[in-house]
Coordinates of C-alpha atoms and ligand atoms in Angstrom, one line a residue:
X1 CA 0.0 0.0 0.0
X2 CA 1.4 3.4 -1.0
X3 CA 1.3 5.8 1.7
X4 CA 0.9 9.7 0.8
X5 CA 0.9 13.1 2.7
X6 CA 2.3 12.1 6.6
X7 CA 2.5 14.7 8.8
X8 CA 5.1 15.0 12.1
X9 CA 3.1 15.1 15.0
X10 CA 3.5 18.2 16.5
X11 CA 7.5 17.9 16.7
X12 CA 6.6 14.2 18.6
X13 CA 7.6 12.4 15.6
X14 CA 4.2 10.6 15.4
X15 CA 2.8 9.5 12.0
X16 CA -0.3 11.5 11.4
X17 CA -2.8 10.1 8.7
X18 CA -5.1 13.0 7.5
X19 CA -6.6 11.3 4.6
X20 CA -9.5 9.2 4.2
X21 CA -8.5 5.5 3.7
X22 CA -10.4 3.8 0.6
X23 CA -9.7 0.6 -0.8
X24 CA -6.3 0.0 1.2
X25 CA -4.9 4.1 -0.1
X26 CA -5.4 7.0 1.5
X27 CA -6.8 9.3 -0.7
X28 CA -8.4 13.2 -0.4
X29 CA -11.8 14.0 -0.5
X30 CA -13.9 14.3 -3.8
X31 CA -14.4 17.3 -2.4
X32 CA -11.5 18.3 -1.2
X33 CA -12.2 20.0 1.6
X34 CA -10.7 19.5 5.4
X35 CA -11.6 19.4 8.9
X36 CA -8.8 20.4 11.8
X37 CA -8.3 18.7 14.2
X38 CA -7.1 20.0 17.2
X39 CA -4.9 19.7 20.6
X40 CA -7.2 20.3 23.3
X41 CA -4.4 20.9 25.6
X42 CA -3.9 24.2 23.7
X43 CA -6.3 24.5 20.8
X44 CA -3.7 24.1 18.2
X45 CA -4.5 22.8 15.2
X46 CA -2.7 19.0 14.6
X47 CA -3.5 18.9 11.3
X48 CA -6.4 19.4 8.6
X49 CA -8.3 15.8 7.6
X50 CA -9.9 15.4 4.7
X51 CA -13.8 15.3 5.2
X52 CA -15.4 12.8 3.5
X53 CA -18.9 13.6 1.7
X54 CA -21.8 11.7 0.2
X55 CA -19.7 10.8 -3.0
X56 CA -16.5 9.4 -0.6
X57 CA -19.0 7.1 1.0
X58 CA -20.1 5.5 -1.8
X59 CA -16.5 5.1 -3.1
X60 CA -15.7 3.4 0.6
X61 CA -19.1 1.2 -0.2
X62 CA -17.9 0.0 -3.0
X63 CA -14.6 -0.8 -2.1
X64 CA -16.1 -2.8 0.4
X65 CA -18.5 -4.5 -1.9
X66 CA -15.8 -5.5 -3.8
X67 CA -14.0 -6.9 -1.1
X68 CA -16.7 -8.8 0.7
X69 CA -17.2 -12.2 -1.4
X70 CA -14.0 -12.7 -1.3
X71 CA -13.6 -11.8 2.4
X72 CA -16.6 -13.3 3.7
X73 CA -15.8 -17.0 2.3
X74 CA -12.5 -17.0 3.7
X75 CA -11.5 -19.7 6.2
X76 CA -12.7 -18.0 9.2
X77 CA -9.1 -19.1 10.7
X78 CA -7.5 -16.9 7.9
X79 CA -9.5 -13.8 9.2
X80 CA -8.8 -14.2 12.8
X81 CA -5.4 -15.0 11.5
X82 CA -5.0 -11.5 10.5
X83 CA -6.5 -10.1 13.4
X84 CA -3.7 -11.4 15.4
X85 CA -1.1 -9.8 13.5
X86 CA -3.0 -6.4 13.5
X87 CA -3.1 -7.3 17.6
X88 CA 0.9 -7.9 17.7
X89 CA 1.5 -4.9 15.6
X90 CA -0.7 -2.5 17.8
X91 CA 1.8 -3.8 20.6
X92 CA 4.4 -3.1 18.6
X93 CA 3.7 0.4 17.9
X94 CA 1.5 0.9 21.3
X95 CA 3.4 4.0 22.6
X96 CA 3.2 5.6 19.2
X97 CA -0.7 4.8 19.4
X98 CA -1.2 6.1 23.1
X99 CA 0.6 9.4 22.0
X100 CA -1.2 10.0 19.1
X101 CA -4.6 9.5 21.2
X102 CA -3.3 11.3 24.4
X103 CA -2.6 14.1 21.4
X104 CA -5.8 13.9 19.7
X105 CA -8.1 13.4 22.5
X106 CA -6.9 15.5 25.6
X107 CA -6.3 11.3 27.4
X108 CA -4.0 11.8 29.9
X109 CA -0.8 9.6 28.2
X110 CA -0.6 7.2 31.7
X111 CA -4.1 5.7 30.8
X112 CA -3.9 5.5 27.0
X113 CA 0.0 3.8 27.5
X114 CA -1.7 1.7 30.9
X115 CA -5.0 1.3 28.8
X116 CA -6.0 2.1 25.6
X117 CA -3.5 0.8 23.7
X118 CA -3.1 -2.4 25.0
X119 CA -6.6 -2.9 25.7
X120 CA -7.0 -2.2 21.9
X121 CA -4.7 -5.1 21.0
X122 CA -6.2 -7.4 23.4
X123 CA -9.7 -6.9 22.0
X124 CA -8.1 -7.4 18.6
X125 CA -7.0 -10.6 19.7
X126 CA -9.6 -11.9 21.3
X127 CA -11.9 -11.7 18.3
X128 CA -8.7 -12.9 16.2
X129 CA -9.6 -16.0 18.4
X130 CA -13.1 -15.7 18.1
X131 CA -13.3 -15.9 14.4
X132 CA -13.1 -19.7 14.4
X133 CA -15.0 -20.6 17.4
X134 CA -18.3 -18.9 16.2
X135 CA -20.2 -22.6 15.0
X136 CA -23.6 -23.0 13.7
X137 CA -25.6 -25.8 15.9
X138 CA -27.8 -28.7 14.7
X139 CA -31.7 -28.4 15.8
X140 CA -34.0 -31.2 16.9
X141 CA -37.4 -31.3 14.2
X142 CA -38.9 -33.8 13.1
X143 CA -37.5 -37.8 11.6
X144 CA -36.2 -37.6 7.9
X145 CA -35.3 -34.2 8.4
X146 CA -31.8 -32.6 9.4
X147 CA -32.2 -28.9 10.1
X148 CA -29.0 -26.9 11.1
X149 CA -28.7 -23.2 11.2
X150 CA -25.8 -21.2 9.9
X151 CA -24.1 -18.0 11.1
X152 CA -23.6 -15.7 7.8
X153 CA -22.0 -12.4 8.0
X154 CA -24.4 -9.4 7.4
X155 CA -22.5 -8.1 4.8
X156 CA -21.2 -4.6 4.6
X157 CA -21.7 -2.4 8.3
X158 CA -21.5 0.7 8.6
X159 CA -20.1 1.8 12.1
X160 CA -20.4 5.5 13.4
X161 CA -18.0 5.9 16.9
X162 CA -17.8 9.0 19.1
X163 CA -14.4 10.8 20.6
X164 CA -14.1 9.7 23.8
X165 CA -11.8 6.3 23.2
X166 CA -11.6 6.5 19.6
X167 CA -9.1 4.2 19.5
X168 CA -10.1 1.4 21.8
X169 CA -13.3 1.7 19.8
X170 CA -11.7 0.5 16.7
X171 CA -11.3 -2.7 17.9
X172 CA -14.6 -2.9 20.1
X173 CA -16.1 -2.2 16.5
X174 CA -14.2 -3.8 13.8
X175 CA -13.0 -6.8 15.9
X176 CA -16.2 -9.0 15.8
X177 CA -17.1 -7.5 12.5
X178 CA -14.2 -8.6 10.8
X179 CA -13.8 -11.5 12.8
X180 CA -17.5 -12.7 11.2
X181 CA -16.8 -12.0 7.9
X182 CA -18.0 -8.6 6.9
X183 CA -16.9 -5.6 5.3
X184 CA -16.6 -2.5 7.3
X185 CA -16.8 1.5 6.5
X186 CA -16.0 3.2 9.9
X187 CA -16.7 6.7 10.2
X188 CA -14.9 8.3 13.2
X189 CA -15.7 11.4 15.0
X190 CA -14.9 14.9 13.8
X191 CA -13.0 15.4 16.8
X192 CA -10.9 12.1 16.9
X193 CA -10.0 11.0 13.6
X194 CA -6.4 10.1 13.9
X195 CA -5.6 6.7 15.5
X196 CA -8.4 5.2 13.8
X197 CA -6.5 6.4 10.5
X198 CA -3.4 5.0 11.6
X199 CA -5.0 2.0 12.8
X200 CA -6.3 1.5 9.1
X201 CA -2.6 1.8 7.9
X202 CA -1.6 -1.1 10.4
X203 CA -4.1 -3.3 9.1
X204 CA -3.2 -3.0 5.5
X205 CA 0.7 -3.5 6.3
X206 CA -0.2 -6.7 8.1
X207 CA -2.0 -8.0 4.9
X208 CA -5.6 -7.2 5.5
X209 CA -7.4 -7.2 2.1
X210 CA -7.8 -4.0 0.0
X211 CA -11.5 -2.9 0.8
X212 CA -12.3 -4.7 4.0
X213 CA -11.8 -1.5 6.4
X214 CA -12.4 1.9 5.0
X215 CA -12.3 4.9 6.8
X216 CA -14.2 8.3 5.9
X217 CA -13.7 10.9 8.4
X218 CA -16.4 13.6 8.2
X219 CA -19.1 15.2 9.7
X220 CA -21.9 13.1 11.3
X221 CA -24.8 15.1 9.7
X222 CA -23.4 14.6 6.0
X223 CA -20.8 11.6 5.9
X224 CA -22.6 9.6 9.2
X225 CA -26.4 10.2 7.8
X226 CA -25.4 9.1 4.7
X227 CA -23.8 6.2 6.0
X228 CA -26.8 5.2 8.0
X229 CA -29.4 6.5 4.9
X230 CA -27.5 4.2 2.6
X231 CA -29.2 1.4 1.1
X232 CA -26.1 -1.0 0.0
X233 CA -25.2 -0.9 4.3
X234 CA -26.6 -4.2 5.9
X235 CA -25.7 -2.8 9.7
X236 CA -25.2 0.4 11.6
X237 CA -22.9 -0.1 15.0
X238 CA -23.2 3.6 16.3
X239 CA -21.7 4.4 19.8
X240 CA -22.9 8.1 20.7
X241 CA -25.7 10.0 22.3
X242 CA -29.2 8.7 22.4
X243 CA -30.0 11.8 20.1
X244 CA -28.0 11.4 17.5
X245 CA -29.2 7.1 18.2
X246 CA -32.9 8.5 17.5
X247 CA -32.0 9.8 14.4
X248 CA -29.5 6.9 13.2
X249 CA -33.2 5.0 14.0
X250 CA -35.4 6.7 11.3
X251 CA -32.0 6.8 8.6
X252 CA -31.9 3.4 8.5
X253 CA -35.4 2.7 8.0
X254 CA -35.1 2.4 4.5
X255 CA -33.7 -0.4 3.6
X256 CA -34.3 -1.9 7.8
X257 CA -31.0 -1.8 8.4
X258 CA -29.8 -4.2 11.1
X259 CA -28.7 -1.5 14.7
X260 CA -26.9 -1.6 17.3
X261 CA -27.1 1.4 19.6
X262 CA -24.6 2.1 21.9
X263 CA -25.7 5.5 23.7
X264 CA -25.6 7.3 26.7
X265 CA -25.6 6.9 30.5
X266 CA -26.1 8.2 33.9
X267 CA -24.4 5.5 36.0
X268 CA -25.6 5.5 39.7
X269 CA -22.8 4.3 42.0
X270 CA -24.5 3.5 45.4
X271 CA -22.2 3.4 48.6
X272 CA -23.9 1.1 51.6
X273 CA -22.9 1.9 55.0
X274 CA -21.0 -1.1 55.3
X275 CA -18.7 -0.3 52.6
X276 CA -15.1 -0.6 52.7
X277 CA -14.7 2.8 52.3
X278 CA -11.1 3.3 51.2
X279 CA -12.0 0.8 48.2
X280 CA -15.0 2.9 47.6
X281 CA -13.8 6.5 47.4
X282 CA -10.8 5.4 44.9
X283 CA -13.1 3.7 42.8
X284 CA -15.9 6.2 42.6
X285 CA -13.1 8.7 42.2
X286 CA -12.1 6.7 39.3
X287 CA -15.4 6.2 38.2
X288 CA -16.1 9.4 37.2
X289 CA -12.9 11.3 37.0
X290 CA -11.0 8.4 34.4
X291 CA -10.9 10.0 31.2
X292 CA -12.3 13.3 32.6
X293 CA -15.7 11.7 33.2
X294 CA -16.2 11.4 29.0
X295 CA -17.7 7.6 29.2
X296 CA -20.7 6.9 29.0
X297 CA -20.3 4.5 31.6
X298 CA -18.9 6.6 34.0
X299 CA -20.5 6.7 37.5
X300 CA -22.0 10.4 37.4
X301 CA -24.5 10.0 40.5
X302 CA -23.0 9.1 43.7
X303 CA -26.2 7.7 45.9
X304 CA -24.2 7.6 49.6
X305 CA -26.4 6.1 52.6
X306 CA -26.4 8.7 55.3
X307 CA -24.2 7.2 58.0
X308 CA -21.7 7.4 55.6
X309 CA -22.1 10.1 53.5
X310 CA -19.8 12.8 56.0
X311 CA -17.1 10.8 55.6
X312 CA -17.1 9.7 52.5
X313 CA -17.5 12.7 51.3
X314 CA -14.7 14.7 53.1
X315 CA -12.2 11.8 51.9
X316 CA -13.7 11.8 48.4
X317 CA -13.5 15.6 48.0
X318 CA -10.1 15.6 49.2
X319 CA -8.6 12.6 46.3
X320 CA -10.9 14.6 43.8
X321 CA -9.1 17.8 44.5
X322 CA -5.5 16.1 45.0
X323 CA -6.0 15.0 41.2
X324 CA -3.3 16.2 38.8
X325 CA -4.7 18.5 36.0
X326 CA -2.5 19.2 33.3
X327 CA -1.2 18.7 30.0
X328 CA -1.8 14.8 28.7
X329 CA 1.5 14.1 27.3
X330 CA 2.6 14.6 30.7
X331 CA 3.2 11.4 32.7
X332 CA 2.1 13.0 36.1
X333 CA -1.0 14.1 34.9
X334 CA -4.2 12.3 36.2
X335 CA -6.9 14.3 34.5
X336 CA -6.7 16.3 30.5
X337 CA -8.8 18.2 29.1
X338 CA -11.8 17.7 27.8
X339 CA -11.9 16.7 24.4
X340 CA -13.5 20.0 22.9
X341 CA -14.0 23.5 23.7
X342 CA -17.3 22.6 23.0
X343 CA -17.5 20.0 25.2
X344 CA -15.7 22.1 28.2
X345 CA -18.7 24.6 27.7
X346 CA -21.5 22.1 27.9
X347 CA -19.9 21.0 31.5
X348 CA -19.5 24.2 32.3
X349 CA -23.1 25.4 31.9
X350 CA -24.1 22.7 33.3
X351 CA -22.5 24.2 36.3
X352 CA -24.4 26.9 36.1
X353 CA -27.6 24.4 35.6
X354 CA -26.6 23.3 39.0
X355 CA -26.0 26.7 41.1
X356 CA -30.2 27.9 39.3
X357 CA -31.5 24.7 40.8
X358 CA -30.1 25.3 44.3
X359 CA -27.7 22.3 44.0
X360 CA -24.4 23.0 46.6
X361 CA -21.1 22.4 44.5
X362 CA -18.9 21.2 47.0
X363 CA -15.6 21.1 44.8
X364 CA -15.1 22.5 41.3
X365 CA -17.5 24.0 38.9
X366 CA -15.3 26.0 37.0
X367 CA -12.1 26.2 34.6
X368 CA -8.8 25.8 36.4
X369 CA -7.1 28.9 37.7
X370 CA -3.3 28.3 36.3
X371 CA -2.8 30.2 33.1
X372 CA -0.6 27.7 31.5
X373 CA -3.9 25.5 31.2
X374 CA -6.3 28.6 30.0
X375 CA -6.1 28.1 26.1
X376 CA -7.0 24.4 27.0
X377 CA -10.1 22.4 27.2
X378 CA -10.0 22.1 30.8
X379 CA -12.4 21.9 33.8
X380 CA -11.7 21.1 37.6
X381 CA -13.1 17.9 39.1
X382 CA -16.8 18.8 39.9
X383 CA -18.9 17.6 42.7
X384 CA -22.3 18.9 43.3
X385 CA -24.9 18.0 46.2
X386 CA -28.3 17.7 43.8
X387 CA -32.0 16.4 44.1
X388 CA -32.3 13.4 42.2
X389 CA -35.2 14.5 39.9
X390 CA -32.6 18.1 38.7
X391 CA -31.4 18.1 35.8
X392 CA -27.8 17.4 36.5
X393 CA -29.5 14.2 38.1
X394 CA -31.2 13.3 34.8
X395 CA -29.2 14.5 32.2
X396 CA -26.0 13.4 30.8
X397 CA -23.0 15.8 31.6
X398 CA -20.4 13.8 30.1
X399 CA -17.5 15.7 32.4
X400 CA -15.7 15.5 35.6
X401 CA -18.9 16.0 37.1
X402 CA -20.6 13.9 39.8
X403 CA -23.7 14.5 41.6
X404 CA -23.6 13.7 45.2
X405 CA -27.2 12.4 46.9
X406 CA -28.2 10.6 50.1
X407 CA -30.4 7.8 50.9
X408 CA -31.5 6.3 53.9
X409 CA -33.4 2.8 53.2
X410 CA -32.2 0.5 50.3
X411 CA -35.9 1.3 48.3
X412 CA -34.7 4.4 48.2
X413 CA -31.1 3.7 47.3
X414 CA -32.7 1.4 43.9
X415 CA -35.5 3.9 43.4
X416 CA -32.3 6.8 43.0
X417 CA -30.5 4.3 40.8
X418 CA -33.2 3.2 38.6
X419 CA -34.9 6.9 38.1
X420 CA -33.5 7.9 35.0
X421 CA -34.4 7.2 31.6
X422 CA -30.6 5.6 31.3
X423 CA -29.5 1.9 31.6
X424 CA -26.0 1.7 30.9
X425 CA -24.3 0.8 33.8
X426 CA -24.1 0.7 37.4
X427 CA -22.0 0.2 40.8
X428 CA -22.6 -0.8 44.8
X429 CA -20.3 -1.2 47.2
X430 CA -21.5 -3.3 50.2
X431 CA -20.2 -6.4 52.4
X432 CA -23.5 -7.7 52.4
X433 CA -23.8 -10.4 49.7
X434 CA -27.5 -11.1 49.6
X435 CA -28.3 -7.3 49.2
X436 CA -24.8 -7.2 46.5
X437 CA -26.9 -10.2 44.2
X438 CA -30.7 -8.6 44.9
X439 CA -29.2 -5.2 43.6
X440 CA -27.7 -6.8 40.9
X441 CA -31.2 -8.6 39.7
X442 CA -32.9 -5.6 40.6
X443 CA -30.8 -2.6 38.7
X444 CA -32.0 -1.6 35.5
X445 CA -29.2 -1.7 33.8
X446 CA -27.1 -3.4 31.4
X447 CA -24.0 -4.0 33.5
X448 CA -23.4 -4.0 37.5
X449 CA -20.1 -3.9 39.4
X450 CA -20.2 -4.3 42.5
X451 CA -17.5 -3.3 44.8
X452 CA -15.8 -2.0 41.7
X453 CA -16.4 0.2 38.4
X454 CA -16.0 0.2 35.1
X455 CA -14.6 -3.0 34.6
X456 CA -14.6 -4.2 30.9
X457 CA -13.4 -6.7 29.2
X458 CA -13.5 -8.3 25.5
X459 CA -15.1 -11.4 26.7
X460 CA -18.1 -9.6 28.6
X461 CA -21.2 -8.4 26.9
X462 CA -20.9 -4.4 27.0
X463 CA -24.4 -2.5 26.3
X464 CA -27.5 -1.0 28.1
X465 CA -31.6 -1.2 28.0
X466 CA -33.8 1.8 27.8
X467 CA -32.5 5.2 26.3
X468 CA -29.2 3.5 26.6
X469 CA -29.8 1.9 23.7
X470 CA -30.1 -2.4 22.4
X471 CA -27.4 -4.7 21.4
X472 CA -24.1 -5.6 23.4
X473 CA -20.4 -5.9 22.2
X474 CA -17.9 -7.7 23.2
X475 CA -18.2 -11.9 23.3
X476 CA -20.2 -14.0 21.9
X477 CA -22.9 -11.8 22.3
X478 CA -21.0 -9.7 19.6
X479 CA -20.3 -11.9 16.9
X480 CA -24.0 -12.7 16.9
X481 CA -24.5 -9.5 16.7
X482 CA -22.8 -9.2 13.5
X483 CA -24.1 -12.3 11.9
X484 CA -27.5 -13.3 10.5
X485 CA -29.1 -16.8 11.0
X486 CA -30.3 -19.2 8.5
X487 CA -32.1 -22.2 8.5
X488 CA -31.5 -24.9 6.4
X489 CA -33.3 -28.1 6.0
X490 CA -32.7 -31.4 4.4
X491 CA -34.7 -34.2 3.6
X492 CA -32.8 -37.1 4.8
X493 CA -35.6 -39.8 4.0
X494 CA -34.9 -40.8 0.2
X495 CA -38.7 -42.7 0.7
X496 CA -40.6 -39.8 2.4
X497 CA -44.4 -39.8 1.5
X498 CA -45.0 -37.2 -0.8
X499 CA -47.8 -34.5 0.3
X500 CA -49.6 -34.9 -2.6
X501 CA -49.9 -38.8 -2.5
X502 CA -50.9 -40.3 -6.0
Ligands
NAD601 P1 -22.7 12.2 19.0 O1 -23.9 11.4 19.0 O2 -22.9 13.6 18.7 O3 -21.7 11.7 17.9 C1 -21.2 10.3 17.8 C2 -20.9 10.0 16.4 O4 -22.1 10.2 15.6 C3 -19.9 11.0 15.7 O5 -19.1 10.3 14.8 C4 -20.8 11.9 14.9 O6 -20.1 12.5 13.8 C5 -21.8 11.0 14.5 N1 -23.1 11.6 14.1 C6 -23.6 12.8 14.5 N2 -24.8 13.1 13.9 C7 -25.1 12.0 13.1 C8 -26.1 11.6 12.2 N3 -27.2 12.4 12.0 N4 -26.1 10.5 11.6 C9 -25.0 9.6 11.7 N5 -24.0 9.9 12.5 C10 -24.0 11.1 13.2 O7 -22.0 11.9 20.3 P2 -20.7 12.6 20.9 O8 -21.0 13.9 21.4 O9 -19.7 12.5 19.8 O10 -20.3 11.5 22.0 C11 -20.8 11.6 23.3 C12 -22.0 10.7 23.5 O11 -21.7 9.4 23.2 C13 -22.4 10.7 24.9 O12 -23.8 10.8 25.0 C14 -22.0 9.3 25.4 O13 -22.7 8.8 26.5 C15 -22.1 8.5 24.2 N6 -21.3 7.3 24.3 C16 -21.9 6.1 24.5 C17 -21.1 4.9 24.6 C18 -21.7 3.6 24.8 O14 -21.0 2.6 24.6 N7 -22.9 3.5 25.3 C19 -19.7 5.0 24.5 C20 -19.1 6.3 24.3 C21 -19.9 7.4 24.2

């Protein structure tokens, strides 16, 4: 594969992809017209990336289309084959990776060295070793007939990721669907496009077929739309808000595309008052400050009983404040900056939200004070005492922003957790197991940790119910999701009676 226009990275010496990536090239735009995108430590721009429009997506499609007979009938070892060589050379060229997302995404560099990168090769490989394992099964019917149902890929998916882990979502995405068989266009966010590029570049050097991944960065309204509009795409795998999920929901009604929703969350993390509480405050810290609170699963309502809650409080306040703020490249820093100026804003105001419905912000609530942060994205970590039915109770901040309330019976402490319109995921901390399991069968939610948070892991099915959105990732639970069933039936009795007997 012939690769044109690299960029330095910033005087980091860090390849920097700004095309889109077609057919195993990277190639411009029709158009040619460019998005920046920018440092968020300081608002600089990285580099301009070509924005793909209606007319690059339906080059992408038909690279794929090309690619996918050939691609699809492969031995399924072959496929997963490849996956493990993308796998070795993401370790291979992890620090590379975590610098180019620390870069891109305002990460501090100590979680995407610690995290993303390797938890991006690992995913990688685990589907690798999926690929093969996926096996049809015989049913039971009737004598003289043998019925056994396949697993076929869906064909070509469409898959439209947000910019919080860009690059870990490269393999939550394209790991199963490649691993079944299909043909991927992958659109990445605005924001975030340049791992995922350079992830692209990786796969073609380690002999992934022309066609099988393309890449077309661009705006959501024009090149994602499209994307989902499109009547050629078999699947849409969208990670993002539930709004933008709502309107992926009528685009693909069309040609009823295949979904899987992936949106937002308002994790309650509930702390009993027989909590270990040195376990809970460093994990509810981390909850919600780990990655600046940008996950969708982070654990944005603390729900603290009230013999507790003093305590707790004073020791959580003082980690929260303790945390390092700074520039991501820098291996002392605990918390970036947001992602966007856009995005510092909407936490911002939502500070304000806070303060006009009487909530008490106990830490935080506004930009840090040192000026060699002000031209950055950043925002202190935010707690804020809040009724459960406010706003920055219901609605997703996506920040280092927790709201803080108390309960005093456990009714109250699973009517708190389950009183939002979200069901992503959720956290308790308690020594009590019976209450620990009931909680768990009782939390509407798609995932529950207890005494921990935000655990993940390729092997366990990651998704939500209600405005969180359907369908999980990771395990089996997503290769089936990027597969279609068929039955097939054979008549196995050469003497069968005919229906019409003459
Ligand atoms: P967003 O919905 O605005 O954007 C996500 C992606 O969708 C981007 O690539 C964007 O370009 C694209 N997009 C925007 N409009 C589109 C349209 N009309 N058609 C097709 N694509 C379109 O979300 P965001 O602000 O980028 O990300 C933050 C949100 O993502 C939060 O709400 C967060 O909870 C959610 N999120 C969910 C998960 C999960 O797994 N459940 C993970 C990460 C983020």
């Amino acid at each position: 594969m012939k690769v044109e226009n690299m960029q330095a990275g910033q005087g980091l010496d860090l390849p920097v992809r700004n095309q889109l990536f077609i057919g195993g090239r990277f190639v411009d735009a029709e158009s040619g017209e460019t998005l920046p995108t920018l440092n968020p430590h300081d608002n600089s721009v990285i580099t301009e990336v070509a924005m793909a429009g209606p007319a690059d997506v339906d080059k992408a499609i038909k690279a794929a289309r090309a690619a996918l007979p050939k691609w699809s009938r492969m031995a399924a070892m072959d496929r997963g084959h490849l996956l493990l060589k993308l796998a070795d050379a993401i370790d291979a060229h992890a620090e590379e990776l975590a610098r180019l997302e620390s870069l891109d995404t305002g990460h501090p560099l100590r979680d995407t060295l610690a995290l993303d990168a390797p938890r991006t090769a690992v995913t990688f490989r685990y589907f690798g070793g999926m690929a093969d394992k996926l096996e049809g099964t015989v049913i039971p019917v009737e004598e003289g007939f043998l019925n056994y149902m396949l697993r076929e890929p869906v064909g070509i998916v469409g898959q439209v990721v947000p910019w919080n882990f860009p690059l870990m979502f490269t393999s939550w995405k394209m790991g199963p669907a490649l691993a079944a068989g299909n043909c991927v266009v992958l659109k990445p966010a605005e924001l975030t496009p340049l791992t995922t590029l350079r992830i692209a570049e990786l796969m073609s050097e380690v002999g992934f077929p022309d066609g099988v991944v393309n890449i077309v960065p661009g705006l959501g309204s024009v090149a994602g739309q499209y994307l989902a509009e499109h009547e050629e795409v078999a699947k849409i795998a969208f990670t993002g808000s539930t709004a933008t999920g709502k309107r992926i929901v009528q685009a693909s009604s069309g040609n009823l595309k295949k979904l899987q929703l992936e949106l937002g969350g308002k994790g309650a993390n509930i702390v009993f008052g027989d909590a270990n509480l040195d376990a809970a405050v460093n994990g509810a810290a981390y909850a919600i400050f780990h990655n600046q609170g940008q996950a969708c699963i982070a654990g944005s309502r603390l729900v603290l009983h009230e013999s507790i809650a003093d305590e707790f409080l004073e020791r959580f306040i003082k980690l929260a404040g303790s945390l390092r703020v700074g520039d991501p490249l820098n291996l002392d820093t605990e918390m970036g900056p947001l992602t966007s100026r856009q995005q510092r804003d909407r936490v911002l105001s939502y500070c304000d939200v806070a303060r006009e419905e009487g909530g008490q912000i106990l830490l935080g609530g506004k930009a840090p004070a040192d000026p060699a942060l002000a031209d950055g994205c950043y925002v202190e970590p935010t707690v804020v005492v809040a009724d459960p039915a406010s706003r920055v109770s219901q609605e997703e901040v996506f920040g280092p922003f927790v709201t803080v309330t108390r309960f005093s019976t456990d009714e109250q402490a699973l009517a708190i957790a389950n009183g939002t319109q979200y069901g992503l995921g959720g956290g308790l901390w308690t020594r009590d197991l019976q209450r620990a399991h009931k909680f768990a069968q009782s939390m509407k939610s798609g995932m529950v940790w207890i005494n921990c948070y935000k655990r993940v892991n390729p092997a366990s099915p990651f998704g939500g119910v209600g405005m969180s959105g359907y369908g999980r990732e990771m395990g089996f639970e997503a290769m089936r999701e990027y597969t279609q069933v068929k039955s097939v039936w054979v008549n196995v009795d050469a003497n069968m009676r005919p229906y019409y007997a003459r």
